[in-house]
mmCIF file of C-alpha atoms in Angstrom:
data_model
loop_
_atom_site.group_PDB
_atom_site.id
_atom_site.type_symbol
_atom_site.label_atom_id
_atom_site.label_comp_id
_atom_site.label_asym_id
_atom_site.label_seq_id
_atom_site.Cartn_x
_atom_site.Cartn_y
_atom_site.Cartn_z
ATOM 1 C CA UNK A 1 -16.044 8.907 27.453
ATOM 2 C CA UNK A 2 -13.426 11.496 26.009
ATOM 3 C CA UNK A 3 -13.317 9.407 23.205
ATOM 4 C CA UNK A 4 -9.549 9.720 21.005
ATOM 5 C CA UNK A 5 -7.517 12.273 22.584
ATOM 6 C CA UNK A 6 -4.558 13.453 20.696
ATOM 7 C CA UNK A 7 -2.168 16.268 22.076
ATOM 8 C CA UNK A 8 -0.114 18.334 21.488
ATOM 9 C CA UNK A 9 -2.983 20.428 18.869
ATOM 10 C CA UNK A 10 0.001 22.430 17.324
ATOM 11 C CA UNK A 11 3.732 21.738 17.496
ATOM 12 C CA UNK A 12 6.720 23.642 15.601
ATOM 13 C CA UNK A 13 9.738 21.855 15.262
ATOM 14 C CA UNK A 14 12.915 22.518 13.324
ATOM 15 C CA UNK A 15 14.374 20.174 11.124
ATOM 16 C CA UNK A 16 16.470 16.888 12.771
ATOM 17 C CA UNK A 17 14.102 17.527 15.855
ATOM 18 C CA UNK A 18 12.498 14.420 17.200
ATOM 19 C CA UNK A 19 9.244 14.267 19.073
ATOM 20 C CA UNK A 20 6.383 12.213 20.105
ATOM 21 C CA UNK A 21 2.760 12.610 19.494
ATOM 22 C CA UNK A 22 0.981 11.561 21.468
ATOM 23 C CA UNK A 23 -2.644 9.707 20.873
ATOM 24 C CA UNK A 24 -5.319 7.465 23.809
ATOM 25 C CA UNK A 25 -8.555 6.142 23.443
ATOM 26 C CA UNK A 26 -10.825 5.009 26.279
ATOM 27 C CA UNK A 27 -13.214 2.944 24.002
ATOM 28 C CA UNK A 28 -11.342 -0.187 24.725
ATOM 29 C CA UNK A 29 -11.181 -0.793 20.909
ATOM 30 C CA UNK A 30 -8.590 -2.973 19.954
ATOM 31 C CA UNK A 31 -7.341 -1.129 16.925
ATOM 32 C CA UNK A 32 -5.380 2.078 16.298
ATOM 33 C CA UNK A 33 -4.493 3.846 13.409
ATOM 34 C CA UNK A 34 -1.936 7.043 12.292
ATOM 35 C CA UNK A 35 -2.791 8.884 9.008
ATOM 36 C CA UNK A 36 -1.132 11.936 8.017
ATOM 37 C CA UNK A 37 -3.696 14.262 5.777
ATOM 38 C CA UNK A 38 -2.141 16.162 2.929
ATOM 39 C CA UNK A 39 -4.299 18.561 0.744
ATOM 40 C CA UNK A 40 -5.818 16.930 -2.665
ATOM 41 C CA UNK A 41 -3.662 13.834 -0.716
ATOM 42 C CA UNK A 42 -6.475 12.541 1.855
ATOM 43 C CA UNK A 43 -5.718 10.738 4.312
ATOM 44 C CA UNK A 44 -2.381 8.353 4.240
ATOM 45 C CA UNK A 45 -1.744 5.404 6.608
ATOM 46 C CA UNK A 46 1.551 5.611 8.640
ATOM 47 C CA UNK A 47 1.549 2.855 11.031
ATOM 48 C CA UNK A 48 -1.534 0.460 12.773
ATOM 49 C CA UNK A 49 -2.464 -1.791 15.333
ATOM 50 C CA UNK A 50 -4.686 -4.331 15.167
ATOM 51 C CA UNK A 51 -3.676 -5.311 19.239
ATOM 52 C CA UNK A 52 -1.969 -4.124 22.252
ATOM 53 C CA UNK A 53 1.600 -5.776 21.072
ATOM 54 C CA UNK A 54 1.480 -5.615 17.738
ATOM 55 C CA UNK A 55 2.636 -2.632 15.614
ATOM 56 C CA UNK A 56 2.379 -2.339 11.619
ATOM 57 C CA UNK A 57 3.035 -0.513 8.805
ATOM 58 C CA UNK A 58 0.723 1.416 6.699
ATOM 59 C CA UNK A 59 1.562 3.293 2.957
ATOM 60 C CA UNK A 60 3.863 6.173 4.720
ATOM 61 C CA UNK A 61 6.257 4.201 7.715
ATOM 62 C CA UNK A 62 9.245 6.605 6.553
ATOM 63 C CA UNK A 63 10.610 8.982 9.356
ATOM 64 C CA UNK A 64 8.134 7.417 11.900
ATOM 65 C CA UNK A 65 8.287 4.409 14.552
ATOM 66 C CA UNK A 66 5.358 3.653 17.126
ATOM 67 C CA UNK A 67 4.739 1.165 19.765
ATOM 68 C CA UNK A 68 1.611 -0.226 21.251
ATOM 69 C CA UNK A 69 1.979 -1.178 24.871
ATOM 70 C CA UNK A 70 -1.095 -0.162 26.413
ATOM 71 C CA UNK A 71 -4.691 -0.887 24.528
ATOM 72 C CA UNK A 72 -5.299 2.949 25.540
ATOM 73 C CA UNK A 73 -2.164 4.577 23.843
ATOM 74 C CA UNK A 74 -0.706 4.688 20.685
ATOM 75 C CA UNK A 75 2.138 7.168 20.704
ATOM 76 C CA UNK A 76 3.782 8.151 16.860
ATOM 77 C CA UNK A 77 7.457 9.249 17.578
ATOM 78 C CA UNK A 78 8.991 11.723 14.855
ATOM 79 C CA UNK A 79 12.669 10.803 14.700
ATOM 80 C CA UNK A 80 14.671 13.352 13.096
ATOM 81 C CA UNK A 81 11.809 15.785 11.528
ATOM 82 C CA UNK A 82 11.684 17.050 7.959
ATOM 83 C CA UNK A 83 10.107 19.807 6.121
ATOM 84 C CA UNK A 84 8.217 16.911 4.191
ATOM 85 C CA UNK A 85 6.534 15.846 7.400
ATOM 86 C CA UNK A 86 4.308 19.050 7.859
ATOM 87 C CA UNK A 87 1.151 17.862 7.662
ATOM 88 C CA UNK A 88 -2.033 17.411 9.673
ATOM 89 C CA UNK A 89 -1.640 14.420 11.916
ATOM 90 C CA UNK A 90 -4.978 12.157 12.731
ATOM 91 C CA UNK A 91 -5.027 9.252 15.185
ATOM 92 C CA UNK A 92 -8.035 7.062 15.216
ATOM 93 C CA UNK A 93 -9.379 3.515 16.974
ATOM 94 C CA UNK A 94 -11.824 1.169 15.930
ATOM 95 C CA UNK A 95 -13.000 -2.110 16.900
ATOM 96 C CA UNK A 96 -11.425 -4.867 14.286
ATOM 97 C CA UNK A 97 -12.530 -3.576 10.607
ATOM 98 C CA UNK A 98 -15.202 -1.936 12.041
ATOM 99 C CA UNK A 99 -15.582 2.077 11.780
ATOM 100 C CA UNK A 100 -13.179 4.447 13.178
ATOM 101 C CA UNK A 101 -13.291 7.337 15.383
ATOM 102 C CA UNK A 102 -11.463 10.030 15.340
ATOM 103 C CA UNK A 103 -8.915 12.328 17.080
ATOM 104 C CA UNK A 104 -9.344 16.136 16.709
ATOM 105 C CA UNK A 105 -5.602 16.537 15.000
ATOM 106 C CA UNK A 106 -2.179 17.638 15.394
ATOM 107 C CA UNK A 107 -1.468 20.269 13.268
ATOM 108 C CA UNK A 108 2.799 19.442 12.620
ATOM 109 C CA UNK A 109 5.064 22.666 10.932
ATOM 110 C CA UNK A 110 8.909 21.546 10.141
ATOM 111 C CA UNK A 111 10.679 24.395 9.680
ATOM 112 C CA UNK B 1 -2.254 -1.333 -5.227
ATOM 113 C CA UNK B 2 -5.455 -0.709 -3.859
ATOM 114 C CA UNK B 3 -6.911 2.762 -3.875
ATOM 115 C CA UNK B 4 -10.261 4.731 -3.379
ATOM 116 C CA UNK B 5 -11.121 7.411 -5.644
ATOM 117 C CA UNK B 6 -13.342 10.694 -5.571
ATOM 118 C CA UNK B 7 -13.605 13.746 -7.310
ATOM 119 C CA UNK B 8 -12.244 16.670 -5.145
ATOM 120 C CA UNK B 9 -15.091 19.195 -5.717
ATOM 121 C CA UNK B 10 -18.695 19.702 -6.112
ATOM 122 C CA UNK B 11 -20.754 22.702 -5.318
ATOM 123 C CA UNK B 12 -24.736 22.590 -5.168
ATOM 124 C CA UNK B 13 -27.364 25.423 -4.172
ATOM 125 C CA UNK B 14 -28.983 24.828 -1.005
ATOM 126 C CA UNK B 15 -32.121 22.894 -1.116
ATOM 127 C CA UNK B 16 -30.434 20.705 -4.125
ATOM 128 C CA UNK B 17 -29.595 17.202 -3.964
ATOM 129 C CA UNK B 18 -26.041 16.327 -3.416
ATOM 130 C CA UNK B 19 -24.000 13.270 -4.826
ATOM 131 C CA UNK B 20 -20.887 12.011 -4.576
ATOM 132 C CA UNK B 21 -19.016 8.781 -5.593
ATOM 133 C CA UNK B 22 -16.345 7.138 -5.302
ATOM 134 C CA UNK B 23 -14.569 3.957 -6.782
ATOM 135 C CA UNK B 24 -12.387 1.475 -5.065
ATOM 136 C CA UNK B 25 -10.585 -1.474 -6.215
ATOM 137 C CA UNK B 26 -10.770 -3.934 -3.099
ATOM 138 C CA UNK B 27 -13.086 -5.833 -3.305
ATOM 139 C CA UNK B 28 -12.688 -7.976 0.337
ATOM 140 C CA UNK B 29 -14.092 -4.791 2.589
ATOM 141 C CA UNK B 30 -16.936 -5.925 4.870
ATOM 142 C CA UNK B 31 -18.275 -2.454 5.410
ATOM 143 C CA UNK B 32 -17.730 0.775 3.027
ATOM 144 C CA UNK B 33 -18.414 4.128 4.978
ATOM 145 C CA UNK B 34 -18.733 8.014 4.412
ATOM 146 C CA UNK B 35 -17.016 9.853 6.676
ATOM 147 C CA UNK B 36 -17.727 14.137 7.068
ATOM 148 C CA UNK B 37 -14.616 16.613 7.427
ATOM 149 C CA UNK B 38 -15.803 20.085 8.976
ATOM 150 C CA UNK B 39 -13.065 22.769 8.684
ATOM 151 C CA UNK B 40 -10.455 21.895 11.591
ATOM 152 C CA UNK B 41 -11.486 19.085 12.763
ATOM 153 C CA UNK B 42 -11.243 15.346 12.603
ATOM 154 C CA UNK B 43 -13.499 13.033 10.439
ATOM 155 C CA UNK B 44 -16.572 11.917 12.349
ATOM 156 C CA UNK B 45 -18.131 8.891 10.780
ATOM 157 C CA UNK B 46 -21.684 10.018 8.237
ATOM 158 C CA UNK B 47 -22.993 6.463 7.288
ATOM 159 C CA UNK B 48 -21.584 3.161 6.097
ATOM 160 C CA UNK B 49 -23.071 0.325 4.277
ATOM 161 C CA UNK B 50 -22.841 -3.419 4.954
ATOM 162 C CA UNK B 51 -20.729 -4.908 1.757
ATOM 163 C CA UNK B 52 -23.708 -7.026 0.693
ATOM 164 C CA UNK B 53 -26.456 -4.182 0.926
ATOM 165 C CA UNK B 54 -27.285 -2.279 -2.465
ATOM 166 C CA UNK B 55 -28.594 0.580 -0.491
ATOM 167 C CA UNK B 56 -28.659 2.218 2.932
ATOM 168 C CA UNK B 57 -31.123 5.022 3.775
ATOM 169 C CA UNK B 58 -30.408 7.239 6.883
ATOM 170 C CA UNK B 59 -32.905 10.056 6.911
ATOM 171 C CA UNK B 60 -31.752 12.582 4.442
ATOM 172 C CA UNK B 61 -28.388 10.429 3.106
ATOM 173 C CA UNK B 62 -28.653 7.683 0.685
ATOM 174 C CA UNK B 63 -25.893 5.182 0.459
ATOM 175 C CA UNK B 64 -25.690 3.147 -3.348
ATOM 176 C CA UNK B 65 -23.453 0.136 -3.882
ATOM 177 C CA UNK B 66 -22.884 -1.597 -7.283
ATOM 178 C CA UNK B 67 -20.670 -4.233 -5.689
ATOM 179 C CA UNK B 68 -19.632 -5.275 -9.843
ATOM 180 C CA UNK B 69 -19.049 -1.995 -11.013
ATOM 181 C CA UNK B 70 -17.114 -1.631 -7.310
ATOM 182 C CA UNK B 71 -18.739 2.187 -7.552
ATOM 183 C CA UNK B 72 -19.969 4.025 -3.917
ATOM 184 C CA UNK B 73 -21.776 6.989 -3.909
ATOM 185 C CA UNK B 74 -24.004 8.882 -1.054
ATOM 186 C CA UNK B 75 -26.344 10.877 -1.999
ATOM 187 C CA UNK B 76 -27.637 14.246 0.399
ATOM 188 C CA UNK B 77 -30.881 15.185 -0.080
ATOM 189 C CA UNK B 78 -32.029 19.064 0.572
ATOM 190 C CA UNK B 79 -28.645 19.744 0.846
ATOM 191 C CA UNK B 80 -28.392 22.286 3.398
ATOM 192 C CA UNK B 81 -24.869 25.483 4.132
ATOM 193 C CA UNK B 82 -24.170 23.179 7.113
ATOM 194 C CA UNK B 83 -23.753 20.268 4.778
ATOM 195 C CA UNK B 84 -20.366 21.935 3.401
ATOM 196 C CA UNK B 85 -17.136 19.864 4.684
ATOM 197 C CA UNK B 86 -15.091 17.524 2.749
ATOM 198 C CA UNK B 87 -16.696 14.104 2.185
ATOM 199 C CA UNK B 88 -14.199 11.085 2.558
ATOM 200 C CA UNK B 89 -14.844 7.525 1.436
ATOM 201 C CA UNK B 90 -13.006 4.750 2.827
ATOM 202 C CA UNK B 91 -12.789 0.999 2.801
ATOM 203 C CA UNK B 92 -10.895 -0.341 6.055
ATOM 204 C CA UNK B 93 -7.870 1.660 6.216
ATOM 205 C CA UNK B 94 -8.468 3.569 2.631
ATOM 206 C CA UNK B 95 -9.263 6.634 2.211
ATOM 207 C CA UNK B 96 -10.201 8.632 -0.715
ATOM 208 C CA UNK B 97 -8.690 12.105 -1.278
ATOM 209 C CA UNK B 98 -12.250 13.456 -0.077
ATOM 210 C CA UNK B 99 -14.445 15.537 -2.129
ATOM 211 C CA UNK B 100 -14.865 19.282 -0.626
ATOM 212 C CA UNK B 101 -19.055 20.170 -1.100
ATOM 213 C CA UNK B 102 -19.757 23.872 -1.218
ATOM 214 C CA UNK B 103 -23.011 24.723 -0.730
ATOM 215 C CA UNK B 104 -24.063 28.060 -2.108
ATOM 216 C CA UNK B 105 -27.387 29.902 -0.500
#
């Protein structure tokens, strides 16, 4: 199992780009989860899914949409990047409540 | 709202016990869990502890639980330089802001 891939590892975009980030899991777990890790900040919840279908919001939605369509993928779509959105990006999966494993990262500069 | 909270540093010399807590404020969680941060990488899960256990031992980590004073802590034991990461505790989707353990030889 490769476990929670994420790509790309680094990305440089300049502000009022959009892109996708791209996150799969081969786990078969039915829940996925975006945080965005800010130093002293931890880690903050953009968007989760408890099931292929269903999509929800976490503490930080702003600036971000996703969509779950496959139980493998959970893609995080930037939509018009800001500086404010540099940050470490995390996606993880988990079986309902249960404990999460994680992605290695995608390390996000807006410029 | 709901939140987890933990202190952002500690430092301990190597051979030292380690301990760091945490406090949340939901009180519904079925599990609580430690999760490890190595520079660079993602979190890999360290231990968690069944919401209606008072303690969890896992060979050198020691999980406490006072459910009533809704207080977490895990405790290292020999604390080792390959012990330093930042420490994260979590409830669910919650995360604390982690606590960074430096472990000086």
């Amino acid at each position: 199992n490769a476990g929670v891939t994420q790509t790309p590892k680094f990305q440089v975009l300049k502000t009022g780009q959009s892109m996708t980030l791209q996150c799969a899991q081969d786990m078969n777990h039915n829940s996925m989860y975006w945080y965005r890790q800010d130093p002293g900040m931890g880690l903050r919840l953009i968007y989760y899914s408890a099931s292929e279908g269903t999509t929800d919001k976490g503490e930080v939605p702003n600036g971000y949409n996703v969509s779950r369509s496959t139980t493998e993928d959970f893609p995080l779509r930037l939509l018009s990047a800001a500086p404010s959105q540099t940050s470490v990006y995390f996606c993880a999966s988990s079986y309902t409540q249960g404990k999460q494993y994680f992605g290695p990262g995608t390390r996000l500069t807006v410029t | 709202g709901e939140d987890v909270e933990q202190s952002l540093f500690l430092s301990v010399r190597e051979g030292d016990s380690s301990v760091i807590n945490c406090t949340y404020t939901d009180s519904s969680s079925t599990y609580l869990y430690w999760y490890k941060q190595e520079p660079g990488a993602g979190l890999q899960l360290l231990t968690y502890i069944f919401s209606n256990m008072d303690m969890k031992q896992d060979q050198r980590l020691t999980v406490l639980l006072n459910k009533k004073d809704k207080h977490l802590s895990l405790r290292i034991a020999d604390t080792q330089t390959g012990d330093s990461a930042i420490y994260f505790c979590a409830e669910s989707r919650r995360f604390g802001a982690g606590t960074r353990l430096t472990v000086k030889p």
